[in-house]
Amino acid sequence: MAKEGVKAREIKRQKLVAKYADKRAELKAAGDFEGLDKLPKNSSPVRLHNRCKLTGRPRGYMRTFGISRVLFRDMALAGKIPGVTKASW
């Protein structure tokens, strides 16, 4: 499980990206790269990293479900994810 500070930092980045999205788009369209440089570093969407919503695990993230592969497997086997069944042939 990720440290609480790491999870909080990622949430803070998401808020900054959302806050500056319109301004960033305007500056990009105008070609004002000096203006872009003056925005906070963490307001760039490139700096975001997908993390599991429940544990904060950064690797093995499944975008469709928003959780890591480890939790996905546990929840699928427990029947907590609708429409997902274990394959057998």
Short mmCIF file of N, CA, C and O in Angstrom, two decimals:
data_model
loop_
_atom_site.label_atom_id
_atom_site.label_comp_id
_atom_site.label_asym_id
_atom_site.label_seq_id
_atom_site.Cartn_x
_atom_site.Cartn_y
_atom_site.Cartn_z
N MET A 1 0.85 -1.18 0.00
CA MET A 1 0.00 0.00 0.00
C MET A 1 0.89 1.24 0.00
O MET A 1 1.89 1.30 0.71
N ALA A 2 0.51 2.23 -0.79
CA ALA A 2 1.29 3.45 -0.91
C ALA A 2 1.16 4.29 0.36
O ALA A 2 0.15 4.22 1.08
N LYS A 3 2.19 5.09 0.61
CA LYS A 3 2.15 5.98 1.76
C LYS A 3 1.07 7.04 1.53
O LYS A 3 0.78 7.42 0.40
N GLU A 4 0.51 7.52 2.62
CA GLU A 4 -0.57 8.51 2.52
C GLU A 4 -0.09 9.79 1.85
O GLU A 4 -0.83 10.44 1.13
N GLY A 5 1.16 10.17 2.10
CA GLY A 5 1.70 11.39 1.50
C GLY A 5 1.80 11.30 0.00
O GLY A 5 1.57 12.27 -0.72
N VAL A 6 2.15 10.12 -0.51
CA VAL A 6 2.26 9.91 -1.95
C VAL A 6 0.88 10.01 -2.59
O VAL A 6 0.71 10.64 -3.65
N LYS A 7 -0.11 9.40 -1.94
CA LYS A 7 -1.48 9.47 -2.47
C LYS A 7 -1.99 10.91 -2.45
O LYS A 7 -2.62 11.37 -3.41
N ALA A 8 -1.70 11.63 -1.37
CA ALA A 8 -2.14 13.02 -1.25
C ALA A 8 -1.49 13.90 -2.31
O ALA A 8 -2.14 14.78 -2.89
N ARG A 9 -0.22 13.65 -2.59
CA ARG A 9 0.51 14.42 -3.60
C ARG A 9 -0.12 14.22 -4.98
O ARG A 9 -0.26 15.17 -5.76
N GLU A 10 -0.51 13.00 -5.26
CA GLU A 10 -1.13 12.70 -6.56
C GLU A 10 -2.49 13.40 -6.69
O GLU A 10 -2.84 13.93 -7.75
N ILE A 11 -3.25 13.42 -5.61
CA ILE A 11 -4.55 14.10 -5.61
C ILE A 11 -4.36 15.60 -5.81
O ILE A 11 -5.10 16.25 -6.56
N LYS A 12 -3.33 16.14 -5.18
CA LYS A 12 -3.02 17.57 -5.32
C LYS A 12 -2.68 17.90 -6.77
O LYS A 12 -3.11 18.92 -7.31
N ARG A 13 -1.91 17.01 -7.42
CA ARG A 13 -1.57 17.21 -8.83
C ARG A 13 -2.81 17.19 -9.70
O ARG A 13 -2.95 17.99 -10.63
N GLN A 14 -3.74 16.26 -9.42
CA GLN A 14 -4.97 16.17 -10.20
C GLN A 14 -5.78 17.46 -10.11
O GLN A 14 -6.34 17.94 -11.10
N LYS A 15 -5.83 18.05 -8.92
CA LYS A 15 -6.56 19.30 -8.73
C LYS A 15 -5.90 20.43 -9.50
O LYS A 15 -6.59 21.26 -10.12
N LEU A 16 -4.57 20.50 -9.48
CA LEU A 16 -3.85 21.54 -10.21
C LEU A 16 -4.07 21.41 -11.72
O LEU A 16 -4.24 22.41 -12.41
N VAL A 17 -4.04 20.19 -12.22
CA VAL A 17 -4.26 19.96 -13.66
C VAL A 17 -5.65 20.45 -14.05
O VAL A 17 -5.81 21.13 -15.07
N ALA A 18 -6.64 20.13 -13.23
CA ALA A 18 -8.01 20.54 -13.53
C ALA A 18 -8.15 22.07 -13.46
O ALA A 18 -8.84 22.68 -14.28
N LYS A 19 -7.47 22.68 -12.49
CA LYS A 19 -7.56 24.12 -12.29
C LYS A 19 -6.98 24.90 -13.47
O LYS A 19 -7.55 25.90 -13.91
N TYR A 20 -5.85 24.45 -13.99
CA TYR A 20 -5.14 25.19 -15.03
C TYR A 20 -5.39 24.66 -16.44
O TYR A 20 -4.75 25.11 -17.38
N ALA A 21 -6.30 23.73 -16.62
CA ALA A 21 -6.53 23.11 -17.94
C ALA A 21 -6.94 24.14 -18.99
O ALA A 21 -6.40 24.15 -20.10
N ASP A 22 -7.90 25.01 -18.65
CA ASP A 22 -8.38 26.00 -19.62
C ASP A 22 -7.29 27.01 -19.96
O ASP A 22 -7.08 27.33 -21.14
N LYS A 23 -6.60 27.50 -18.94
CA LYS A 23 -5.54 28.49 -19.16
C LYS A 23 -4.41 27.88 -19.99
O LYS A 23 -3.88 28.53 -20.90
N ARG A 24 -4.07 26.65 -19.70
CA ARG A 24 -3.02 25.95 -20.44
C ARG A 24 -3.40 25.80 -21.91
O ARG A 24 -2.58 26.00 -22.81
N ALA A 25 -4.67 25.47 -22.17
CA ALA A 25 -5.14 25.31 -23.54
C ALA A 25 -5.08 26.63 -24.31
O ALA A 25 -4.68 26.66 -25.48
N GLU A 26 -5.47 27.72 -23.65
CA GLU A 26 -5.41 29.05 -24.28
C GLU A 26 -3.98 29.43 -24.64
O GLU A 26 -3.71 29.90 -25.75
N LEU A 27 -3.07 29.23 -23.69
CA LEU A 27 -1.66 29.59 -23.93
C LEU A 27 -1.05 28.75 -25.04
O LEU A 27 -0.27 29.24 -25.85
N LYS A 28 -1.41 27.47 -25.08
CA LYS A 28 -0.90 26.60 -26.15
C LYS A 28 -1.41 27.04 -27.51
O LYS A 28 -0.66 27.08 -28.49
N ALA A 29 -2.70 27.37 -27.58
CA ALA A 29 -3.29 27.80 -28.85
C ALA A 29 -2.67 29.11 -29.33
O ALA A 29 -2.46 29.30 -30.53
N ALA A 30 -2.35 30.00 -28.39
CA ALA A 30 -1.75 31.29 -28.75
C ALA A 30 -0.25 31.15 -29.04
O ALA A 30 0.36 32.06 -29.58
N GLY A 31 0.34 30.04 -28.64
CA GLY A 31 1.78 29.84 -28.84
C GLY A 31 2.62 30.59 -27.83
O GLY A 31 3.80 30.87 -28.07
N ASP A 32 2.03 30.93 -26.69
CA ASP A 32 2.74 31.67 -25.64
C ASP A 32 3.46 30.69 -24.72
O ASP A 32 2.96 30.33 -23.66
N PHE A 33 4.66 30.30 -25.13
CA PHE A 33 5.39 29.30 -24.35
C PHE A 33 6.04 29.88 -23.11
O PHE A 33 6.29 29.17 -22.14
N GLU A 34 6.28 31.19 -23.10
CA GLU A 34 6.80 31.85 -21.89
C GLU A 34 5.73 31.85 -20.81
O GLU A 34 6.02 31.68 -19.63
N GLY A 35 4.48 32.05 -21.23
CA GLY A 35 3.36 32.00 -20.29
C GLY A 35 3.17 30.60 -19.72
O GLY A 35 2.86 30.43 -18.54
N LEU A 36 3.38 29.60 -20.56
CA LEU A 36 3.29 28.22 -20.08
C LEU A 36 4.37 27.92 -19.05
O LEU A 36 4.14 27.18 -18.09
N ASP A 37 5.55 28.48 -19.25
CA ASP A 37 6.64 28.26 -18.30
C ASP A 37 6.34 28.83 -16.92
O ASP A 37 6.86 28.35 -15.91
N LYS A 38 5.51 29.85 -16.87
CA LYS A 38 5.20 30.50 -15.59
C LYS A 38 4.15 29.74 -14.78
O LYS A 38 3.98 30.01 -13.60
N LEU A 39 3.45 28.81 -15.43
CA LEU A 39 2.48 27.99 -14.69
C LEU A 39 3.21 26.99 -13.80
O LEU A 39 4.37 26.65 -14.05
N PRO A 40 2.55 26.51 -12.74
CA PRO A 40 3.20 25.51 -11.87
C PRO A 40 3.54 24.23 -12.63
O PRO A 40 2.82 23.83 -13.55
N LYS A 41 4.66 23.61 -12.25
CA LYS A 41 5.10 22.37 -12.91
C LYS A 41 4.03 21.29 -12.83
O LYS A 41 3.77 20.59 -13.80
N ASN A 42 3.44 21.16 -11.67
CA ASN A 42 2.48 20.07 -11.45
C ASN A 42 1.13 20.30 -12.11
O ASN A 42 0.23 19.48 -12.00
N SER A 43 0.98 21.43 -12.82
CA SER A 43 -0.28 21.65 -13.52
C SER A 43 -0.27 21.00 -14.90
O SER A 43 -1.27 21.02 -15.61
N SER A 44 0.84 20.40 -15.27
CA SER A 44 0.94 19.70 -16.54
C SER A 44 0.36 18.29 -16.41
O SER A 44 0.73 17.55 -15.50
N PRO A 45 -0.52 17.88 -17.33
CA PRO A 45 -1.12 16.55 -17.23
C PRO A 45 -0.12 15.41 -17.43
O PRO A 45 -0.39 14.28 -17.05
N VAL A 46 1.04 15.72 -17.99
CA VAL A 46 2.06 14.69 -18.21
C VAL A 46 2.61 14.18 -16.87
O VAL A 46 3.06 13.03 -16.77
N ARG A 47 2.54 15.00 -15.85
CA ARG A 47 3.11 14.62 -14.56
C ARG A 47 2.19 13.73 -13.72
O ARG A 47 2.57 13.26 -12.67
N LEU A 48 0.97 13.50 -14.21
CA LEU A 48 0.05 12.61 -13.49
C LEU A 48 0.45 11.15 -13.69
O LEU A 48 0.99 10.79 -14.73
N HIS A 49 0.16 10.34 -12.70
CA HIS A 49 0.43 8.92 -12.80
C HIS A 49 -0.78 8.17 -12.27
O HIS A 49 -1.27 8.47 -11.18
N ASN A 50 -1.28 7.23 -13.04
CA ASN A 50 -2.46 6.47 -12.61
C ASN A 50 -2.12 5.60 -11.41
O ASN A 50 -1.10 4.93 -11.39
N ARG A 51 -3.00 5.63 -10.41
CA ARG A 51 -2.82 4.84 -9.20
C ARG A 51 -4.13 4.15 -8.86
O ARG A 51 -5.20 4.65 -9.17
N CYS A 52 -4.01 3.02 -8.18
CA CYS A 52 -5.18 2.27 -7.72
C CYS A 52 -5.98 3.15 -6.76
O CYS A 52 -5.42 3.80 -5.89
N LYS A 53 -7.29 3.18 -6.95
CA LYS A 53 -8.15 4.02 -6.10
C LYS A 53 -8.20 3.54 -4.65
O LYS A 53 -8.40 4.33 -3.74
N LEU A 54 -8.00 2.25 -4.45
CA LEU A 54 -8.13 1.69 -3.11
C LEU A 54 -6.81 1.62 -2.36
O LEU A 54 -6.74 1.93 -1.17
N THR A 55 -5.74 1.19 -3.03
CA THR A 55 -4.47 1.01 -2.34
C THR A 55 -3.41 2.04 -2.71
O THR A 55 -2.45 2.20 -1.99
N GLY A 56 -3.58 2.69 -3.85
CA GLY A 56 -2.58 3.66 -4.29
C GLY A 56 -1.42 3.03 -5.04
O GLY A 56 -0.42 3.69 -5.31
N ARG A 57 -1.54 1.76 -5.40
CA ARG A 57 -0.46 1.06 -6.09
C ARG A 57 -0.26 1.67 -7.48
O ARG A 57 -1.20 1.80 -8.24
N PRO A 58 1.00 2.05 -7.82
CA PRO A 58 1.25 2.73 -9.09
C PRO A 58 1.40 1.80 -10.28
O PRO A 58 1.26 2.23 -11.42
N ARG A 59 1.70 0.54 -10.06
CA ARG A 59 1.92 -0.37 -11.18
C ARG A 59 0.77 -1.35 -11.33
O ARG A 59 0.08 -1.65 -10.38
N GLY A 60 0.61 -1.87 -12.53
CA GLY A 60 -0.45 -2.84 -12.78
C GLY A 60 -1.83 -2.23 -12.69
O GLY A 60 -2.78 -2.88 -12.27
N TYR A 61 -1.95 -0.97 -13.11
CA TYR A 61 -3.22 -0.25 -13.04
C TYR A 61 -4.11 -0.63 -14.21
O TYR A 61 -3.68 -0.64 -15.35
N MET A 62 -5.37 -0.97 -13.93
CA MET A 62 -6.33 -1.30 -14.97
C MET A 62 -7.27 -0.11 -15.13
O MET A 62 -8.11 0.16 -14.26
N ARG A 63 -7.10 0.61 -16.23
CA ARG A 63 -7.81 1.87 -16.45
C ARG A 63 -9.33 1.69 -16.47
O ARG A 63 -10.07 2.54 -15.98
N THR A 64 -9.80 0.59 -17.00
CA THR A 64 -11.24 0.35 -17.11
C THR A 64 -11.92 0.32 -15.74
O THR A 64 -13.03 0.81 -15.58
N PHE A 65 -11.24 -0.24 -14.76
CA PHE A 65 -11.82 -0.41 -13.43
C PHE A 65 -11.27 0.57 -12.40
O PHE A 65 -11.85 0.75 -11.33
N GLY A 66 -10.11 1.18 -12.67
CA GLY A 66 -9.53 2.15 -11.75
C GLY A 66 -8.83 1.51 -10.56
O GLY A 66 -8.58 2.19 -9.57
N ILE A 67 -8.53 0.21 -10.67
CA ILE A 67 -7.85 -0.48 -9.58
C ILE A 67 -6.66 -1.26 -10.12
O ILE A 67 -6.53 -1.45 -11.32
N SER A 68 -5.82 -1.75 -9.21
CA SER A 68 -4.65 -2.51 -9.63
C SER A 68 -5.04 -3.94 -9.97
O SER A 68 -6.11 -4.43 -9.60
N ARG A 69 -4.14 -4.61 -10.67
CA ARG A 69 -4.39 -5.99 -11.11
C ARG A 69 -4.58 -6.93 -9.92
O ARG A 69 -5.37 -7.88 -9.98
N VAL A 70 -3.88 -6.66 -8.82
CA VAL A 70 -3.95 -7.52 -7.65
C VAL A 70 -5.36 -7.45 -7.03
O VAL A 70 -5.99 -8.48 -6.76
N LEU A 71 -5.83 -6.22 -6.84
CA LEU A 71 -7.18 -6.05 -6.28
C LEU A 71 -8.25 -6.52 -7.25
O LEU A 71 -9.27 -7.07 -6.84
N PHE A 72 -8.01 -6.31 -8.54
CA PHE A 72 -8.98 -6.77 -9.54
C PHE A 72 -9.18 -8.27 -9.43
O PHE A 72 -10.30 -8.76 -9.43
N ARG A 73 -8.08 -9.00 -9.32
CA ARG A 73 -8.16 -10.47 -9.24
C ARG A 73 -8.92 -10.90 -7.99
O ARG A 73 -9.80 -11.76 -8.05
N ASP A 74 -8.58 -10.29 -6.84
CA ASP A 74 -9.26 -10.64 -5.59
C ASP A 74 -10.76 -10.34 -5.66
O ASP A 74 -11.59 -11.17 -5.26
N MET A 75 -11.09 -9.16 -6.17
CA MET A 75 -12.49 -8.77 -6.23
C MET A 75 -13.27 -9.61 -7.25
O MET A 75 -14.44 -9.93 -7.03
N ALA A 76 -12.62 -9.95 -8.37
CA ALA A 76 -13.29 -10.76 -9.39
C ALA A 76 -13.57 -12.16 -8.86
O ALA A 76 -14.67 -12.70 -9.07
N LEU A 77 -12.62 -12.74 -8.17
CA LEU A 77 -12.82 -14.08 -7.62
C LEU A 77 -13.89 -14.08 -6.53
O LEU A 77 -14.59 -15.07 -6.33
N ALA A 78 -14.00 -12.96 -5.80
CA ALA A 78 -15.01 -12.85 -4.75
C ALA A 78 -16.39 -12.51 -5.32
O ALA A 78 -17.38 -12.48 -4.59
N GLY A 79 -16.45 -12.20 -6.63
CA GLY A 79 -17.72 -11.87 -7.26
C GLY A 79 -18.17 -10.44 -7.02
O GLY A 79 -19.35 -10.14 -7.11
N LYS A 80 -17.24 -9.54 -6.70
CA LYS A 80 -17.60 -8.16 -6.39
C LYS A 80 -17.62 -7.25 -7.63
O LYS A 80 -18.06 -6.11 -7.55
N ILE A 81 -17.14 -7.78 -8.76
CA ILE A 81 -17.16 -6.99 -9.99
C ILE A 81 -18.19 -7.63 -10.92
O ILE A 81 -18.00 -8.76 -11.38
N PRO A 82 -19.29 -6.93 -11.21
CA PRO A 82 -20.34 -7.51 -12.04
C PRO A 82 -19.87 -7.78 -13.47
O PRO A 82 -19.17 -6.97 -14.06
N GLY A 83 -20.26 -8.92 -13.99
CA GLY A 83 -19.95 -9.27 -15.37
C GLY A 83 -18.59 -9.89 -15.58
O GLY A 83 -18.24 -10.25 -16.69
N VAL A 84 -17.80 -10.05 -14.52
CA VAL A 84 -16.47 -10.62 -14.65
C VAL A 84 -16.48 -12.01 -14.03
O VAL A 84 -16.84 -12.19 -12.88
N THR A 85 -16.11 -13.00 -14.84
CA THR A 85 -16.05 -14.37 -14.34
C THR A 85 -14.71 -14.96 -14.72
O THR A 85 -14.05 -14.52 -15.67
N LYS A 86 -14.30 -15.99 -14.00
CA LYS A 86 -13.06 -16.66 -14.30
C LYS A 86 -13.22 -17.51 -15.56
O LYS A 86 -14.22 -18.19 -15.72
N ALA A 87 -12.24 -17.42 -16.43
CA ALA A 87 -12.32 -18.16 -17.68
C ALA A 87 -12.08 -19.65 -17.42
O ALA A 87 -11.25 -20.04 -16.60
N SER A 88 -12.83 -20.47 -18.15
CA SER A 88 -12.59 -21.92 -18.08
C SER A 88 -12.99 -22.51 -19.41
O SER A 88 -14.03 -22.19 -19.97
N TRP A 89 -12.15 -23.39 -19.94
CA TRP A 89 -12.46 -24.06 -21.21
C TRP A 89 -11.87 -25.42 -21.29
O TRP A 89 -11.18 -25.88 -20.45
#
